[in-house]
Short mmCIF file of C-alpha atoms and ligand atoms in Angstrom, two decimals:
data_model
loop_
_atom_site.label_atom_id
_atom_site.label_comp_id
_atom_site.label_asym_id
_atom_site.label_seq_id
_atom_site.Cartn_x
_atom_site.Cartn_y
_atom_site.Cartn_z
CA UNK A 1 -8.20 -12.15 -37.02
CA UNK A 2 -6.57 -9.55 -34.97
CA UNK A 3 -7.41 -6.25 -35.66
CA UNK A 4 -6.67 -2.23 -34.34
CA UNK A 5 -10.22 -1.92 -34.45
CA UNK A 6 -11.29 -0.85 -30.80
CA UNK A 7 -14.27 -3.28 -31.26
CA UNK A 8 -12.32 -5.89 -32.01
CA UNK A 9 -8.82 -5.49 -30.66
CA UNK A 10 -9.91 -7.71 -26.94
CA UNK A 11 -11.85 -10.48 -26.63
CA UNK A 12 -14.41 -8.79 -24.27
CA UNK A 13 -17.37 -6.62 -25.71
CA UNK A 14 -17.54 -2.85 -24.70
CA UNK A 15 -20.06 -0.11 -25.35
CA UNK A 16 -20.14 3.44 -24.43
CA UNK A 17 -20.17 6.51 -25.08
CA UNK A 18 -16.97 8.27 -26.83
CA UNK A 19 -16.59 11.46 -28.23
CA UNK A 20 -15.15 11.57 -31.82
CA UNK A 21 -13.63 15.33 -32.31
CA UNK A 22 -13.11 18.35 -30.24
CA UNK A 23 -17.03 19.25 -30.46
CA UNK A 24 -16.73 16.75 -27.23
CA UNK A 25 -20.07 15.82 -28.10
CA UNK A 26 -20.75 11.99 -26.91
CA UNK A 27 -22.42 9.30 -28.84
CA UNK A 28 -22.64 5.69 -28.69
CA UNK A 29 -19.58 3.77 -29.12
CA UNK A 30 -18.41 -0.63 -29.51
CA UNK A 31 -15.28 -1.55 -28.26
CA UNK A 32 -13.76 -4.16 -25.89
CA UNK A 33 -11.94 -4.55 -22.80
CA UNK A 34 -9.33 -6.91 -22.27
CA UNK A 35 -9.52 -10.54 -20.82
CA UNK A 36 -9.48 -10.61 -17.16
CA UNK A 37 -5.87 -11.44 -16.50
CA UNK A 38 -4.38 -13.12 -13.53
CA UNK A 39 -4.20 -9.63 -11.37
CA UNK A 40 -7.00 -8.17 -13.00
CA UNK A 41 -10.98 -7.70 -11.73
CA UNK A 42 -13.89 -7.03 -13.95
CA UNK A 43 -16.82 -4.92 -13.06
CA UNK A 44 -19.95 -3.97 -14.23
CA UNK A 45 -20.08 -0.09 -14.56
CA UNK A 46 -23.06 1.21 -12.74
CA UNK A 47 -22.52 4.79 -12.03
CA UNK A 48 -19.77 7.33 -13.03
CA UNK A 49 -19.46 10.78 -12.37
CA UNK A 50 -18.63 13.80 -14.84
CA UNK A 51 -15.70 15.60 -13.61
CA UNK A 52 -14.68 18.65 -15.62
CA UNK A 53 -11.51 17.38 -16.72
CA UNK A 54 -13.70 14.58 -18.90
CA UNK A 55 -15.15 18.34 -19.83
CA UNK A 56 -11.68 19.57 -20.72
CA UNK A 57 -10.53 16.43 -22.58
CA UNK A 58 -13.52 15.79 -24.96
CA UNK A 59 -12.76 19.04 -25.61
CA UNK A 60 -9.10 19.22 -26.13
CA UNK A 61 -8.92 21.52 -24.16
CA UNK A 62 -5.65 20.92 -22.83
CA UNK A 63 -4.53 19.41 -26.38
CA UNK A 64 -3.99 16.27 -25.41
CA UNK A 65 -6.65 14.61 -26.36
CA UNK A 66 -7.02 11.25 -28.76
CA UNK A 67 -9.94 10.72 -30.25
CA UNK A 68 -12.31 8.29 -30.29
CA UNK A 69 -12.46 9.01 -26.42
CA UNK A 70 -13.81 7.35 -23.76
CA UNK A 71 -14.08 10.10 -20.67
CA UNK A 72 -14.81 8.73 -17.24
CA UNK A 73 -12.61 7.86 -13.89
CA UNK A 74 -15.69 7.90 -11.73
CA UNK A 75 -16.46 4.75 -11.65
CA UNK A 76 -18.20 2.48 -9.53
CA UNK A 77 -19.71 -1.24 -9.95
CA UNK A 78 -19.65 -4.67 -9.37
CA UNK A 79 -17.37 -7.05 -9.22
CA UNK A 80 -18.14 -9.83 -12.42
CA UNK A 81 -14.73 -11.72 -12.60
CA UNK A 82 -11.65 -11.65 -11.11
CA UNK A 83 -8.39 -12.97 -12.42
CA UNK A 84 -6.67 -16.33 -10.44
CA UNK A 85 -3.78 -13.89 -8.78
CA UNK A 86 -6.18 -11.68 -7.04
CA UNK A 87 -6.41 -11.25 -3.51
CA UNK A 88 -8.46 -8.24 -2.38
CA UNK A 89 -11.71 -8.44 -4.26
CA UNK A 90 -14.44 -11.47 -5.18
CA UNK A 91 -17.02 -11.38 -7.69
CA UNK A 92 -19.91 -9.30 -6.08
CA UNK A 93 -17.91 -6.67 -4.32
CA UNK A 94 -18.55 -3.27 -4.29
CA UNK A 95 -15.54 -0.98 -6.29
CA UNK A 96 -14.82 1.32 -7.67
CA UNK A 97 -11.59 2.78 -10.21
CA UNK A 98 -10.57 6.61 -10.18
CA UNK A 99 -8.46 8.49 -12.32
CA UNK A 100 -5.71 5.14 -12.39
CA UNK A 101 -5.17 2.26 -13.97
CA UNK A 102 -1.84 1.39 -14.06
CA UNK A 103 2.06 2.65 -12.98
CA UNK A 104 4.85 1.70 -13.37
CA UNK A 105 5.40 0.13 -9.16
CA UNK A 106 8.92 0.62 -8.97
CA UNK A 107 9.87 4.61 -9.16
CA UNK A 108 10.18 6.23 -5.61
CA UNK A 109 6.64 7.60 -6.14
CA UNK A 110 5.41 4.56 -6.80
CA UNK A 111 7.45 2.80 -3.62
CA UNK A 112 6.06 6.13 -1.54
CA UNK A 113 2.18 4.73 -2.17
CA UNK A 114 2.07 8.04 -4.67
CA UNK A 115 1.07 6.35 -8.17
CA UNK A 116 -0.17 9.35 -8.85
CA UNK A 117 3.06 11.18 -9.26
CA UNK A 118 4.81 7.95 -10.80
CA UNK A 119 5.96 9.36 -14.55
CA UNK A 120 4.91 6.45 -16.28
CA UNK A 121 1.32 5.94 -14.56
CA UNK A 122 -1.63 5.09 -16.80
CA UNK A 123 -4.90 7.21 -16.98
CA UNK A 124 -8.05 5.43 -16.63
CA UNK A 125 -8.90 7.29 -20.37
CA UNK A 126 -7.31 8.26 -23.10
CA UNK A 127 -3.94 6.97 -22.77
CA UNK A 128 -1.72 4.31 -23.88
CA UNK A 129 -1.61 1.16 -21.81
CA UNK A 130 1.13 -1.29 -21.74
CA UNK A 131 -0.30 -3.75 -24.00
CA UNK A 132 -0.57 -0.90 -26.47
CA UNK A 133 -3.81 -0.42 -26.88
CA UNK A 134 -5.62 2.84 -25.54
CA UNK A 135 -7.54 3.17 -22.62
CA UNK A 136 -11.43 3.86 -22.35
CA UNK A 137 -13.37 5.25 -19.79
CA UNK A 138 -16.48 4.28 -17.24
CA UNK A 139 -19.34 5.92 -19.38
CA UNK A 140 -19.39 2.31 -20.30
CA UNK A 141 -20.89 -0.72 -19.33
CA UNK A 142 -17.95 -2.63 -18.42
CA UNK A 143 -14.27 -1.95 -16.47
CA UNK A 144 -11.34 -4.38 -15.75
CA UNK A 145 -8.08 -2.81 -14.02
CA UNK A 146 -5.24 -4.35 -12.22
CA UNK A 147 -6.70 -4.75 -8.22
CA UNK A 148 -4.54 -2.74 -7.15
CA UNK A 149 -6.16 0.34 -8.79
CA UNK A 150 -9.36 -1.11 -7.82
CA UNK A 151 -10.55 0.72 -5.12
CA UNK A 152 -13.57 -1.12 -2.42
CA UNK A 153 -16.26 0.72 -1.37
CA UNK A 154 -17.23 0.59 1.88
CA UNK A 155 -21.13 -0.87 2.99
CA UNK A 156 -23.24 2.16 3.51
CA UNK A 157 -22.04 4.17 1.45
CA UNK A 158 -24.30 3.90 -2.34
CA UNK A 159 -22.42 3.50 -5.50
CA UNK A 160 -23.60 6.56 -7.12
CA UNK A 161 -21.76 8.84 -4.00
CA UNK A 162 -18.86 7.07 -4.02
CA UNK A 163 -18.27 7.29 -7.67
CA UNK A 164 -17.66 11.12 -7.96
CA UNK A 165 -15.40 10.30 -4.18
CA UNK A 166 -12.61 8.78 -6.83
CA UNK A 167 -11.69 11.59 -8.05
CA UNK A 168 -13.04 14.89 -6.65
CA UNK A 169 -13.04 13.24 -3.28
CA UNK A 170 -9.38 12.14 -3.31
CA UNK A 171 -8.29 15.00 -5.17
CA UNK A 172 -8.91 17.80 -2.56
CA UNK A 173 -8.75 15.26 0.71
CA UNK A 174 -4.88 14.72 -0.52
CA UNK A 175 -4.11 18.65 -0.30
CA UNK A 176 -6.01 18.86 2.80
CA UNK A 177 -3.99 16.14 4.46
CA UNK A 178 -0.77 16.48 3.17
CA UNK A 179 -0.52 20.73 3.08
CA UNK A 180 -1.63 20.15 7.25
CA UNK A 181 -5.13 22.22 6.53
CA UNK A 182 -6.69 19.43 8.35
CA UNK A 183 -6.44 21.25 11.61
CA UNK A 184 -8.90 21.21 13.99
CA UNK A 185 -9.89 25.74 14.17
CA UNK A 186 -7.59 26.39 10.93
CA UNK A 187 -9.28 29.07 8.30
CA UNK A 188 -9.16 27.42 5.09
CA UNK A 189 -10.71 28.69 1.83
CA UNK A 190 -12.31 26.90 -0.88
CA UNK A 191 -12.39 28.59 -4.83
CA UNK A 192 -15.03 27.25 -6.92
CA UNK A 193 -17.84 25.40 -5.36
CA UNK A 194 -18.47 23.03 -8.21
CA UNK A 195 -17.90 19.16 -7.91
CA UNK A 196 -14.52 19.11 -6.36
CA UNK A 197 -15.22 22.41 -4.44
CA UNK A 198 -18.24 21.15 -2.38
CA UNK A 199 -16.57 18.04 -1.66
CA UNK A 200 -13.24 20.52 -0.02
CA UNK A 201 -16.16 21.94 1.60
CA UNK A 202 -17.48 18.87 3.37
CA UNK A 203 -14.03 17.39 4.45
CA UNK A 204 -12.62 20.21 5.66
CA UNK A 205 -16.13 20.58 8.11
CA UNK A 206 -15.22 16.70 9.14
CA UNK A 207 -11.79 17.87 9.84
CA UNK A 208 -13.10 20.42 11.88
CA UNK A 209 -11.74 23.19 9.81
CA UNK A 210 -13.68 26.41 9.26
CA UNK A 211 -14.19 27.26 6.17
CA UNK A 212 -14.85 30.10 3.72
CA UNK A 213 -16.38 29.82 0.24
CA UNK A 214 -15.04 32.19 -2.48
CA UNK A 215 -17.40 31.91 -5.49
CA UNK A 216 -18.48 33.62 -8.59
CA UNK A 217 -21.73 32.34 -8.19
CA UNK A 218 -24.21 34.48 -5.72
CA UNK A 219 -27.28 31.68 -6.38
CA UNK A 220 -25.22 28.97 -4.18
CA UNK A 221 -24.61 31.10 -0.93
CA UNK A 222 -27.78 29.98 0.90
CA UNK A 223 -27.14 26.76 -0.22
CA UNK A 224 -23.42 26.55 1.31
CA UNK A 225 -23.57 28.05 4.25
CA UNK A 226 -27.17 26.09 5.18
CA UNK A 227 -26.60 22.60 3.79
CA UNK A 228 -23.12 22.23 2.75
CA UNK A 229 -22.03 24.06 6.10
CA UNK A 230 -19.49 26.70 4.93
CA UNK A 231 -18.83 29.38 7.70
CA UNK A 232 -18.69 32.22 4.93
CA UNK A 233 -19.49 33.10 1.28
CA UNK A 234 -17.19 35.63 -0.41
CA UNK A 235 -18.24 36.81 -3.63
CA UNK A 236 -15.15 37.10 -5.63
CA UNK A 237 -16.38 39.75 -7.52
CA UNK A 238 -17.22 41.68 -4.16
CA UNK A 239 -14.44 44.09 -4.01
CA UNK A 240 -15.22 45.54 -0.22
CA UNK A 241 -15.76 41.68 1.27
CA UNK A 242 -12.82 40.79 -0.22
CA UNK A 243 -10.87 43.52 1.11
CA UNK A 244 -12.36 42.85 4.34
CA UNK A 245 -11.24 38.75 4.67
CA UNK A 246 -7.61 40.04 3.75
CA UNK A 247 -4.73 38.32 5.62
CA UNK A 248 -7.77 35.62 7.23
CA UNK A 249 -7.11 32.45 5.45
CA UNK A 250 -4.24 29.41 6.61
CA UNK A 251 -4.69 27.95 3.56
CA UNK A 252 -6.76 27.51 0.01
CA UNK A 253 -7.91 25.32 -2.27
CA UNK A 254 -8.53 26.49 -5.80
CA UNK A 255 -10.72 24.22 -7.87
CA UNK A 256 -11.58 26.91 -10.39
CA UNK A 257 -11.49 25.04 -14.00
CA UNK A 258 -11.06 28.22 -15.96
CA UNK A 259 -8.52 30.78 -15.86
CA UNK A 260 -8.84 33.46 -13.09
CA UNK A 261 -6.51 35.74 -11.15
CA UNK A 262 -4.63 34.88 -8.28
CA UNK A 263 -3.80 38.29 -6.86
CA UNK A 264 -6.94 38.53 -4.75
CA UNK A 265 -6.46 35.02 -3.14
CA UNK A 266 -2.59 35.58 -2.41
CA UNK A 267 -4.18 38.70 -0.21
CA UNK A 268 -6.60 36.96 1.64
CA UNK A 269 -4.03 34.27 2.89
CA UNK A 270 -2.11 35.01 6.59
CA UNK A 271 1.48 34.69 6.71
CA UNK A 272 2.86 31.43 6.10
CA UNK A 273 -0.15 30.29 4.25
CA UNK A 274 -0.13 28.20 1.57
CA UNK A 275 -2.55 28.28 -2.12
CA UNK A 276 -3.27 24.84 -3.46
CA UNK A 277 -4.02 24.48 -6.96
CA UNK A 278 -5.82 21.88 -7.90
CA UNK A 279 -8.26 22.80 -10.74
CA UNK A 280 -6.57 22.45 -14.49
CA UNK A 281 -7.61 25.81 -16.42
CA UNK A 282 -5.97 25.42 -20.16
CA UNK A 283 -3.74 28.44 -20.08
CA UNK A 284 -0.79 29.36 -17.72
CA UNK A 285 -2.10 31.78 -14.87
CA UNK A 286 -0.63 35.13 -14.18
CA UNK A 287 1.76 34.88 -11.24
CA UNK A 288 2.09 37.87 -8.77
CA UNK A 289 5.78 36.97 -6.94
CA UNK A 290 5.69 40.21 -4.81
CA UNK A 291 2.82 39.43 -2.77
CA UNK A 292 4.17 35.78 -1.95
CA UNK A 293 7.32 37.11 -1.06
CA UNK A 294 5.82 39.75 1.25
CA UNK A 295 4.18 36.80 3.37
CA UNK A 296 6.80 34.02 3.08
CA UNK A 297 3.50 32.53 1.47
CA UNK A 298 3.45 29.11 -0.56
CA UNK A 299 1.47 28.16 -4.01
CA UNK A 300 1.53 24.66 -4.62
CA UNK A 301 0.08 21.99 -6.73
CA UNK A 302 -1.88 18.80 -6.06
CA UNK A 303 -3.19 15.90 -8.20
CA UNK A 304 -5.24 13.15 -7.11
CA UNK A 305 -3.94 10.55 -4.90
CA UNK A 306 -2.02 7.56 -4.36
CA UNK A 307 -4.29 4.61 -3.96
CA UNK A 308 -3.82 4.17 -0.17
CA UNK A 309 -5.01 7.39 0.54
CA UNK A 310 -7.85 6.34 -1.87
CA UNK A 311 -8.73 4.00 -0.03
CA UNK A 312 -8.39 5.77 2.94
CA UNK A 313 -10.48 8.93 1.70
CA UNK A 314 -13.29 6.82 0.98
CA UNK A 315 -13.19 4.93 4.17
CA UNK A 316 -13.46 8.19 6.02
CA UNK A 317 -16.15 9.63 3.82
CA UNK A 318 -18.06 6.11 4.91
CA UNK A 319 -17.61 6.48 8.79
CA UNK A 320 -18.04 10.35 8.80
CA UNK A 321 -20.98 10.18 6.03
CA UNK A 322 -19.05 12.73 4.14
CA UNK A 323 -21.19 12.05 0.72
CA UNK A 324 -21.71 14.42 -2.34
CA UNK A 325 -24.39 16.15 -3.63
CA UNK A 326 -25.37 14.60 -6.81
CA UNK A 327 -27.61 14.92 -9.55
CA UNK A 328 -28.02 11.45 -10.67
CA UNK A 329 -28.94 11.16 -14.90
CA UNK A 330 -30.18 9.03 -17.50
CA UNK A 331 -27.55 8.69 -20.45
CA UNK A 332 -29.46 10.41 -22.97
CA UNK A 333 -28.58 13.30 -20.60
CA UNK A 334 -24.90 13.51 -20.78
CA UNK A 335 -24.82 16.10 -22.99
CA UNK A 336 -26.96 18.48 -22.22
CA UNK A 337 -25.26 17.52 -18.27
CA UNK A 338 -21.74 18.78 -19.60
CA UNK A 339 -23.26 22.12 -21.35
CA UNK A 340 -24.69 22.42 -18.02
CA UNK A 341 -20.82 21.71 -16.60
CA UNK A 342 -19.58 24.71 -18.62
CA UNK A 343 -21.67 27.02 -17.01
CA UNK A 344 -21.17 25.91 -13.59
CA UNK A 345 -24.43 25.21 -13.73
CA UNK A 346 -25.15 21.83 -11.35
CA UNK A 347 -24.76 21.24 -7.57
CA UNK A 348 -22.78 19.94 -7.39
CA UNK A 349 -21.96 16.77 -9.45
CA UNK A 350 -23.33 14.73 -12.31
CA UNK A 351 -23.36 10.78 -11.86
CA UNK A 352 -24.60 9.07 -14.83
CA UNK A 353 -27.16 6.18 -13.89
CA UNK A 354 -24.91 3.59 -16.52
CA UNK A 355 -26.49 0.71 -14.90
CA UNK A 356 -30.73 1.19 -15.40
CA UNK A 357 -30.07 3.75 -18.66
CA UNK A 358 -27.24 2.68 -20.89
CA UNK A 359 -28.65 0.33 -23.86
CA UNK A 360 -26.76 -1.44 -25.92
CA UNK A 361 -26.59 -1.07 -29.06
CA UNK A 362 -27.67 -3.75 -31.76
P1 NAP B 401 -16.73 22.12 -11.72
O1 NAP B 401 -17.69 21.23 -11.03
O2 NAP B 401 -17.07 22.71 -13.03
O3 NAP B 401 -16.34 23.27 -10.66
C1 NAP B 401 -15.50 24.33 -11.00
C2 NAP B 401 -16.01 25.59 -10.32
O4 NAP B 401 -15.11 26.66 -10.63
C3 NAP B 401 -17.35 26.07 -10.83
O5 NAP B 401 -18.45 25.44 -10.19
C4 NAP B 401 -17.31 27.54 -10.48
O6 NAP B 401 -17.62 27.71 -9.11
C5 NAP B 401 -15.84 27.89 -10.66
N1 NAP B 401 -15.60 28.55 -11.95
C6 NAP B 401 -15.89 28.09 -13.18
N2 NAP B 401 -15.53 28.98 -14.12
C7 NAP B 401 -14.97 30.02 -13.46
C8 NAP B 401 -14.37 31.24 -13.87
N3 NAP B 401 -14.30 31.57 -15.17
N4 NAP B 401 -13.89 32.06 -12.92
C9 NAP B 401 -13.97 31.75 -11.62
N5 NAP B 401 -14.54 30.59 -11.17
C10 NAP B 401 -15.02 29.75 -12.08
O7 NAP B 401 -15.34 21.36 -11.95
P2 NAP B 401 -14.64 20.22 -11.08
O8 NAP B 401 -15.03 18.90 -11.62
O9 NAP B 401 -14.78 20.53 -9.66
O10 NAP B 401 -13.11 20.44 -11.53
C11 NAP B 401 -12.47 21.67 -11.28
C12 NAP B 401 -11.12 21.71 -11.94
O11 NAP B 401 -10.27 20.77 -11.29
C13 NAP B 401 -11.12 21.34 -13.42
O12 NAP B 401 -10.17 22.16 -14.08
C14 NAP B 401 -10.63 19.90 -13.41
O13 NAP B 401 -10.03 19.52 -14.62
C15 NAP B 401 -9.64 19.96 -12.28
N6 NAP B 401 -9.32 18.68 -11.66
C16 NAP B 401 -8.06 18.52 -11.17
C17 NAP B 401 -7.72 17.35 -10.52
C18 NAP B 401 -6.35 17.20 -9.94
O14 NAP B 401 -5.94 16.06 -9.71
N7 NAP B 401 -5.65 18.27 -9.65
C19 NAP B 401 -8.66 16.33 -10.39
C20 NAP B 401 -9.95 16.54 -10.87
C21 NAP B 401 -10.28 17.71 -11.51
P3 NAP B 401 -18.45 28.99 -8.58
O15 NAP B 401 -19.76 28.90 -9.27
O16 NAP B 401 -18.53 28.74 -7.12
O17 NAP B 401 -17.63 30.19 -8.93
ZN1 ZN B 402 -11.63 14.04 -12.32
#
């Protein structure tokens, strides 16, 4: 008999890990994922990554959260099944499913390849889908999407560095592109050298770009400037370097999860240049107009990507071996991982090893 029962409410059995109240702590969880319809490929989960917005929603952090909840939208596996419709992907393919699962296909976003601006789109977690039910997450043994939210992953490059490329990868690569700091001998900046952060750090070298680091955190400078290639570390809290990069920067990308002030990154932009947000802190930040105005600079948002520049970013990540830095961990591990996350305390992302550590439960 049908049922609302997430266990029961789909023919195909699902376990995971959900968290059941703002605590955000994660324990095991049964549900189900739907049948594999026409247009549809399953996978089998084997790595996901943490991002800190699966942080901020177990959480609640930005109070939208539904509980239980699924977080996860790193995902990356193996094709199982695909439905009779499909076209790009056969059972044994290498995929992956970001932030995505659905949208609506026929807004102007949508038509623009920008399903990540479309006002109806789905999230992979924690959101209605159009069948009603909610949707669950890839700290879970098992994912079926629509293919064309299915992303492939390229040969060479291992499932457990392209998972955390779905989102923190495509999330600053789209800014980069699209704001032009893709230049070959621009100045960027990067804020926050944390999962998204690093990754800035590493396309913007591909790119050619050079690139500063503004951090909070002294213990990562060797490591940046060394391994992750960053041509300088700024201390934010280091009031004489800061005053001494004023006016340096073309352009910034803010990652920072938490809310910070702005005022000392408007100053070390040029002219003309241009702050991208992209990290989600829960409250409104404090907005100094007269410095923008006195620099005809820009502040601007960013969120994700459309799939074809999903695609896209992860096929250039492949050919330039643009790969993160990951700390790959056992399941038993995810929460001590996102205490770890709320300290900024991992370089520079978690993947969970779903594939050789999640047991089912009996
Ligand atoms: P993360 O790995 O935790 O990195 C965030 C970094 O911000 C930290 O490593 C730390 O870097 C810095 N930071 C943390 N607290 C700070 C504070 N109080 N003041 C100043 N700096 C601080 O997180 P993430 O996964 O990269 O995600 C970053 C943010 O982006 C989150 O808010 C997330 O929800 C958001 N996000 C947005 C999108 C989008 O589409 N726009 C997509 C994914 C994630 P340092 O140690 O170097 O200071
Ligand atoms: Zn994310």
């Amino acid at each position: 008999m049908a049922t609302t029962q997430p266990e029961f409410e789909h023919p195909n059995k699902a376990f995971g890990l959900a968290a059941r109240d703002s605590s955000g702590l994660l324990s095991s969880f049964n549900f189900s994922r739907r049948e594999t319809g026409e247009k549809d490929v399953a996978f089998r989960v084997l790595y996901c990554g943490i991002c800190h917005s699966d942080l901020h929603m177990v959480k609640n952090e930005w109070g939208v959260s539904t509980y239980p909840l699924v977080p996860g939208h790193e995902i990356a596996g193996i094709v199982t099944e695909v439905g009779s419709k499909v076209e790009k992907f056969k059972v044994g393919d290498r995929v992956g499913v970001g932030c995505m699962v659905d949208s609506c296909r026929t807004c102007q976003n949508c038509e623009d390849n920008l399903e990540n601006y479309c006002p109806t789109k789905t999230l992979t977690y924690g959101e209605k889908y159009s069948d009603g039910t909610i949707t669950y997450g890839g700290y879970s043994d098992s994912m079926v999407a629509d293919e064309h939210f299915v992303v492939r992953i390229p040969d060479g490059l291992p499932l457990e560095a392209a998972a955390p490329l779905l989102c923190a990868g495509i999330t600053v690569y789209s800014p980069l592109k699209y704001f032009g700091l893709d230049k070959l001998g621009l100045r960027i900046g990067v804020v926050g050298l944390g999962g998204l952060g690093h990754m800035a750090v590493k396309f913007a070298k591909a790119f050619g770009v050079n690139v500063t680091v503004i951090s909070t955190s002294p213990n990562k400078e060797k490591e940046a400037i060394e391994h992750l290639g960053a041509d300088t570390f700024l201390i934010s809290r280091d009031q004489d370097k800061m005053q001494a990069a004023i006016g340096t920067l073309d352009g910034i990308i803010d990652t920072v999860s938490a809310v910070h002030p702005l005022l000392p990154l408007i100053g070390l932009l040029k002219s003309n240049g241009k702050l991208v947000m992209v990290g989600a802190p829960e409250k409104p930040l404090e907005l100094p107009v007269f410095p923008l105005i006195m620099g005809r600079k820009l502040i601007a948002g960013s969120a994700i990507g459309g799939m074809k520049e999903t695609q896209e970013m992860i096929d250039f990540a492949a050919k330039h071996n643009v790969k993160p830095d990951i700390e790959v961990i056992p399941v038993d591990y995810v929460n001590t991982a996102m205490e770890r996350l709320a300290k900024a305390d991992v370089k520079y992302r978690f993947v969970i090893d779903i594939g050789n550590t999640l047991k089912t439960s009996s």
